[in-house]
XYZ file of C-alpha atoms in Angstrom:
429
model
C -0.556 0.136 0.016
C 1.040 3.635 -1.009
C 2.057 6.411 1.271
C -1.073 8.091 -0.151
C -3.394 5.256 -0.399
C -2.189 5.157 3.884
C -3.506 8.119 3.402
C -6.179 8.265 2.021
C -7.949 5.606 3.782
C -6.303 7.299 7.654
C -9.979 7.946 9.908
C -10.406 12.113 9.892
C -11.153 12.131 14.053
C -13.553 14.542 15.633
C -14.890 15.187 12.887
C -17.888 15.374 11.882
C -19.474 13.026 8.402
C -21.275 13.814 6.062
C -24.548 12.696 7.477
C -27.995 15.291 6.638
C -28.802 16.862 2.841
C -26.832 19.929 2.255
C -24.268 19.966 4.812
C -20.436 18.696 3.804
C -17.863 16.931 4.813
C -15.216 18.941 5.680
C -11.952 17.927 4.190
C -8.576 17.091 5.777
C -5.334 19.688 5.363
C -2.681 19.574 3.193
C 0.376 18.350 3.283
C 2.856 20.978 4.133
C 6.175 20.538 1.402
C 8.630 21.727 3.169
C 12.621 21.939 1.869
C 15.438 21.212 3.487
C 18.082 23.729 4.609
C 20.579 23.845 2.125
C 18.144 25.207 -0.421
C 16.986 27.051 1.930
C 20.603 28.565 2.758
C 21.659 28.990 -0.945
C 18.164 31.413 -1.957
C 19.144 33.568 0.639
C 22.511 33.082 -1.170
C 20.670 34.345 -3.938
C 18.837 36.752 -2.948
C 21.486 38.708 -0.671
C 24.147 38.826 -3.784
C 21.709 40.414 -6.152
C 21.413 43.145 -3.656
C 24.817 43.046 -2.422
C 25.410 43.632 -6.896
C 22.156 45.875 -7.376
C 23.327 48.388 -4.240
C 26.940 48.277 -5.173
C 25.938 49.511 -9.813
C 24.549 52.057 -8.099
C 26.825 53.254 -5.952
C 29.946 52.892 -8.529
C 27.263 54.995 -10.581
C 27.195 57.892 -8.180
C 31.457 57.788 -7.423
C 32.160 58.203 -10.798
C 29.461 60.507 -11.715
C 30.172 63.124 -8.421
C 34.430 61.753 -9.825
C 33.633 63.550 -13.314
C 31.825 66.396 -11.755
C 35.017 66.525 -9.808
C 36.956 66.459 -12.917
C 35.067 69.369 -14.521
C 35.775 71.722 -11.682
C 39.541 70.984 -11.728
C 39.427 72.295 -14.833
C 37.391 75.153 -14.105
C 39.869 76.712 -11.504
C 43.366 75.469 -13.507
C 41.283 76.980 -16.789
C 41.021 79.928 -14.251
C 44.858 79.314 -12.213
C 46.206 79.368 -16.096
C 44.408 82.423 -16.898
C 46.310 84.258 -14.341
C 49.453 82.615 -14.761
C 48.854 83.887 -17.822
C 48.704 87.754 -16.780
C 51.208 87.280 -14.294
C 54.406 86.264 -16.551
C 53.567 87.911 -19.922
C 50.805 91.007 -19.543
C 53.225 94.182 -20.681
C 51.234 96.646 -18.839
C 51.166 97.259 -14.656
C 47.655 96.210 -12.862
C 46.472 95.232 -9.850
C 45.952 91.480 -8.305
C 43.631 92.551 -5.881
C 41.953 93.817 -8.378
C 41.327 91.103 -10.629
C 39.654 89.207 -8.159
C 37.248 91.519 -7.797
C 36.069 91.131 -11.735
C 36.204 87.705 -10.958
C 33.654 87.630 -7.907
C 32.247 90.345 -9.966
C 31.155 88.677 -13.432
C 30.038 85.734 -11.382
C 27.162 87.882 -10.470
C 26.465 89.433 -12.923
C 26.749 86.182 -14.893
C 23.932 85.185 -13.025
C 21.667 87.163 -15.577
C 19.467 89.361 -12.631
C 19.989 91.919 -12.157
C 19.240 92.032 -8.584
C 21.956 90.373 -7.701
C 25.472 92.301 -7.548
C 28.932 91.568 -5.958
C 30.225 94.976 -3.620
C 33.378 95.956 -2.480
C 34.354 96.352 1.283
C 33.914 99.688 -0.062
C 30.578 99.400 -1.697
C 28.979 97.416 1.083
C 29.819 99.608 4.092
C 28.436 102.536 1.400
C 25.675 100.564 0.928
C 25.131 100.394 5.278
C 25.750 103.731 4.995
C 23.113 105.233 3.149
C 20.460 103.160 5.320
C 21.778 103.580 8.108
C 18.964 106.650 8.514
C 21.269 109.825 8.158
C 23.569 111.641 6.387
C 26.262 114.460 6.680
C 24.666 117.298 3.939
C 23.219 120.330 4.180
C 19.705 118.923 3.922
C 18.911 119.237 0.217
C 16.411 117.270 -2.308
C 17.141 118.482 -6.490
C 16.877 117.427 -9.442
C 18.130 118.737 -13.007
C 16.335 121.598 -14.972
C 17.064 120.523 -17.858
C 15.068 124.625 -18.973
C 16.704 126.294 -16.303
C 20.150 124.561 -16.574
C 20.534 124.314 -13.137
C 20.325 121.959 -9.753
C 16.727 122.906 -8.696
C 15.489 122.834 -5.330
C 12.244 121.117 -4.367
C 12.882 119.829 -0.600
C 13.981 121.870 2.340
C 14.641 118.943 5.253
C 13.094 120.716 8.017
C 16.175 121.621 10.936
C 19.074 121.961 8.701
C 21.946 123.711 7.517
C 20.516 124.074 4.405
C 17.289 125.281 6.362
C 19.197 127.307 8.532
C 21.518 129.143 5.895
C 17.905 130.129 4.602
C 18.135 127.918 1.489
C 13.932 127.548 -0.077
C 11.714 125.623 -2.069
C 12.194 126.380 -5.725
C 16.583 127.856 -5.317
C 18.061 127.544 -8.358
C 22.078 126.418 -7.479
C 24.792 127.327 -10.614
C 27.469 126.761 -9.132
C 28.844 124.614 -6.299
C 33.351 125.439 -4.618
C 33.314 127.866 -8.064
C 32.398 124.319 -10.137
C 29.520 125.638 -12.672
C 26.092 123.436 -13.746
C 25.478 121.390 -16.843
C 23.945 118.984 -17.290
C 26.997 116.846 -17.688
C 28.241 117.372 -14.514
C 25.095 117.178 -12.782
C 25.930 113.890 -10.923
C 30.110 115.233 -9.974
C 28.910 118.374 -8.357
C 26.267 117.040 -6.482
C 28.717 115.206 -4.840
C 30.118 118.699 -4.251
C 27.915 119.389 -1.493
C 28.958 116.217 0.514
C 31.552 116.290 2.620
C 32.762 115.663 5.463
C 30.560 116.506 8.845
C 31.434 120.577 10.588
C 32.956 121.096 6.760
C 31.216 124.408 4.433
C 31.308 124.138 0.855
C 30.232 127.542 -1.410
C 27.114 127.781 -3.379
C 26.283 130.265 -6.030
C 21.858 131.235 -6.066
C 19.896 132.422 -7.691
C 16.448 133.482 -6.215
C 14.358 134.911 -8.793
C 16.411 138.030 -9.575
C 18.615 137.584 -7.412
C 21.859 134.924 -7.446
C 23.362 134.756 -4.091
C 26.736 133.584 -2.446
C 25.924 130.850 -0.154
C 27.935 129.422 3.095
C 26.420 126.623 4.136
C 28.257 124.064 7.046
C 27.453 120.290 6.598
C 25.792 118.513 9.488
C 24.611 114.898 10.393
C 21.261 115.018 8.812
C 18.534 113.009 9.223
C 16.811 110.690 5.929
C 13.328 112.688 5.481
C 11.135 109.735 3.478
C 8.157 110.553 4.675
C 6.448 113.818 3.853
C 2.868 114.725 5.502
C 0.377 117.766 4.353
C -2.870 118.385 4.613
C -4.595 118.396 1.475
C -8.633 120.192 0.396
C -9.392 120.502 4.041
C -9.133 116.842 5.598
C -7.090 114.589 2.389
C -3.694 113.784 4.483
C -1.196 113.482 1.593
C 1.247 111.005 2.836
C 4.769 110.677 0.287
C 6.134 107.651 0.939
C 10.723 107.983 -0.741
C 11.559 105.196 0.166
C 11.220 101.877 2.284
C 15.081 101.256 3.134
C 15.660 102.529 6.362
C 15.000 102.369 9.484
C 13.617 105.016 10.367
C 10.504 105.236 7.996
C 8.410 103.223 9.976
C 8.479 106.134 12.787
C 8.224 108.766 10.312
C 4.515 106.944 8.532
C 3.626 106.330 12.267
C 4.224 110.152 13.062
C 2.381 111.500 9.328
C -0.759 109.266 10.456
C -0.849 110.937 14.290
C -0.371 114.031 12.241
C -3.276 114.021 9.801
C -5.461 112.079 12.908
C -5.323 115.375 14.678
C -5.428 118.038 11.707
C -9.087 116.069 11.512
C -8.174 114.425 7.911
C -10.813 111.985 6.720
C -9.101 110.537 3.806
C -5.717 108.973 2.604
C -4.091 109.759 -0.520
C -0.449 107.684 -0.502
C 1.931 108.723 -2.872
C 4.923 106.034 -3.461
C 5.263 107.487 -8.018
C 9.587 107.009 -7.618
C 9.596 104.699 -4.599
C 12.145 102.001 -5.704
C 11.112 99.747 -2.337
C 13.437 99.329 0.577
C 13.369 96.854 2.794
C 11.090 93.892 4.216
C 10.527 94.870 7.158
C 9.630 97.782 7.833
C 6.928 97.491 4.790
C 5.503 95.216 6.670
C 6.008 97.391 9.977
C 4.236 100.335 7.990
C 1.410 98.333 6.310
C 1.232 96.223 10.247
C 0.114 100.124 10.815
C -2.410 100.235 7.728
C -4.561 96.504 7.618
C -6.676 94.362 9.491
C -5.591 91.397 10.860
C -4.620 88.793 7.892
C -1.562 87.594 4.957
C 1.111 91.191 4.377
C 3.453 89.317 2.440
C 3.854 84.781 0.878
C 7.591 84.576 0.866
C 8.715 81.086 -1.798
C 12.055 80.440 -1.484
C 14.266 78.463 -4.171
C 12.564 75.279 -2.777
C 8.905 76.863 -2.687
C 8.034 76.690 0.565
C 6.107 79.841 1.112
C 6.253 81.623 4.687
C 4.480 84.111 5.644
C 5.147 87.494 7.208
C 1.088 88.267 8.810
C -0.453 91.936 9.529
C -2.048 91.411 13.369
C -5.228 93.597 14.849
C -4.584 96.225 16.291
C -3.755 98.881 14.281
C -6.374 99.266 11.026
C -7.316 102.019 8.765
C -10.459 102.618 8.633
C -10.762 105.552 5.808
C -10.940 106.437 2.048
C -7.545 106.277 1.044
C -6.081 106.123 -2.450
C -2.630 104.504 -3.829
C -0.603 107.099 -6.845
C 1.647 105.113 -8.524
C 3.977 104.444 -11.408
C 6.460 102.759 -13.361
C 9.547 103.558 -11.377
C 7.252 102.333 -8.265
C 8.851 98.785 -7.577
C 9.379 95.919 -5.360
C 8.635 97.067 -1.504
C 6.217 99.662 -2.924
C 4.713 97.286 -5.265
C 3.446 95.266 -2.395
C 2.430 98.597 -0.244
C 0.464 99.292 -3.927
C -0.321 95.170 -3.911
C -1.965 95.029 -0.345
C -4.153 98.055 -0.370
C -5.993 97.524 -3.460
C -5.892 93.052 -2.742
C -7.908 94.229 0.838
C -10.392 96.421 -0.668
C -8.964 99.160 1.519
C -7.836 101.878 -1.326
C -8.341 102.654 -4.785
C -5.159 102.794 -7.574
C -4.355 105.735 -9.813
C -1.217 106.835 -12.130
C 0.437 104.231 -14.218
C 1.478 100.172 -14.695
C 4.466 100.074 -10.959
C 7.949 99.002 -12.487
C 7.347 94.714 -11.837
C 9.408 93.903 -9.532
C 9.103 90.339 -7.506
C 11.199 89.083 -6.368
C 13.779 89.751 -2.674
C 17.185 89.701 -2.274
C 19.375 88.586 0.500
C 22.770 90.298 1.213
C 25.202 87.708 2.146
C 28.369 90.027 4.722
C 32.390 88.416 3.514
C 35.216 87.463 6.009
C 36.378 90.951 3.705
C 34.340 93.284 4.121
C 33.138 92.852 1.092
C 29.064 91.126 0.502
C 27.148 89.333 -2.238
C 23.439 90.421 -3.072
C 21.557 87.592 -3.948
C 18.635 86.980 -5.470
C 16.214 84.587 -3.251
C 12.672 84.545 -2.496
C 9.730 85.651 -4.423
C 7.455 88.158 -2.830
C 3.706 87.627 -3.395
C 1.328 90.070 -2.159
C -1.810 88.691 0.171
C -3.383 87.139 -2.741
C -0.966 85.200 -3.346
C -0.228 86.983 -7.869
C 3.521 87.491 -8.388
C 3.872 91.342 -9.983
C 7.302 89.672 -10.836
C 7.888 91.488 -14.425
C 4.602 92.194 -14.782
C 3.489 95.163 -12.488
C 0.247 96.798 -10.838
C -1.553 97.582 -13.103
C -3.927 101.407 -12.072
C -7.753 100.646 -11.447
C -8.020 105.076 -12.976
C -4.818 105.229 -15.655
C -4.098 108.568 -15.783
C 0.120 109.115 -17.622
C 2.036 112.494 -17.774
C 3.266 113.828 -20.698
C 7.428 114.180 -21.149
C 7.407 117.001 -21.159
C 5.307 116.593 -17.124
C 7.278 113.255 -16.261
C 10.667 115.197 -17.256
C 9.827 118.571 -14.520
C 8.159 115.772 -11.860
C 9.569 116.629 -9.491
C 8.956 120.353 -9.644
C 4.975 120.400 -10.635
C 2.628 121.781 -8.624
C 0.018 120.364 -7.143
C -2.153 121.727 -9.711
C 0.018 121.310 -12.393
C 0.172 117.293 -10.995
C -2.717 115.516 -13.429
C -1.883 112.234 -11.348
C -2.270 113.822 -8.192
C -5.357 115.740 -9.241
C -7.518 112.545 -10.731
C -6.706 110.517 -7.263
C -8.671 114.477 -5.274
C -11.403 113.093 -7.461
C -10.800 109.820 -6.640
C -11.349 110.283 -3.053
C -13.663 113.211 -3.029
C -16.638 111.254 -4.727
C -15.666 108.781 -1.510
C -16.304 110.053 0.664
């Protein structure tokens, strides 16, 4: 009798027999086939070998790729070494090797192709920091070159400045500085002569109407005036923000709002035309004084990760508003413009803005130099980027070429954009 026959004839103990109709007999379990220990070990060895070989192959591919990349990097640096060696050995004129290296660093950032990323020498970085310190050494005037009169026109005097003390006035024309005549070609050079060391004096030749005056003005430290306030039409607070670049802006803006409230202003006109932007911290602090609780800016980094800066509920300006903007309204000034629009707080008047929606990070180097690199996009509350496209106004009003060339010399009555914004506010009251 075979094993199979023995298995079939075995009694199925403890199992019910087939009985009543509809019931099925429970069949005995099938036998479990077992493999030998040797076979199991052999299969395990095959599996381990396959895993090892596949892992080894991947590692070798990665290693070869890394070695090739290192080889390419070494070739790039060896090329640079070869260029410097050739200059040292064969160049016939004198040169400064430090300046060559500065050129290499500047060229590297320039080759990125981003107009907002740059390398700054130690001197340039120190000047950059000084410009954003909130003060400067000068006489406290805002000027522009008047092409029609071939002179430097003073259009604003900083209160309490040496210029005010010397009785310089808005509307005065500077026709000479330290004996140097003012011309269009030499405009920047002449303006630079007005600056100098604290406590020193500068000689100015002033034309005031038909009169020519000579003024000696003592240079001093002057606080930057980036926020200007005046009351128009009886109850309109006209607040001009020249820049969001330095730490004085938030305090000056808060002071302007307080003065407007004290003057009984019922509507607000913010002018950010020709405002080039500035610091993210400053613009967020300023907008926090105007917006309800919510998102101020959405910051998107190179990995597409988004973080936000938010306003709180402590401050909120509940009044009719308008914003004056133009093609030179850029960066942080565009965020200001976009947020007041997106929260439904302000009407935009003027022209489409510049279209800069990237944020730069400044990384100082050990030698005092620095790298400014675009590292994030920053989008307004609505999340729609204006980078490269700008922000269109609700009410478009363009200046003529003549009006644009005399922008800072226009009176309020001569400024069609300002008049259009005032009309918007009058209709909203």
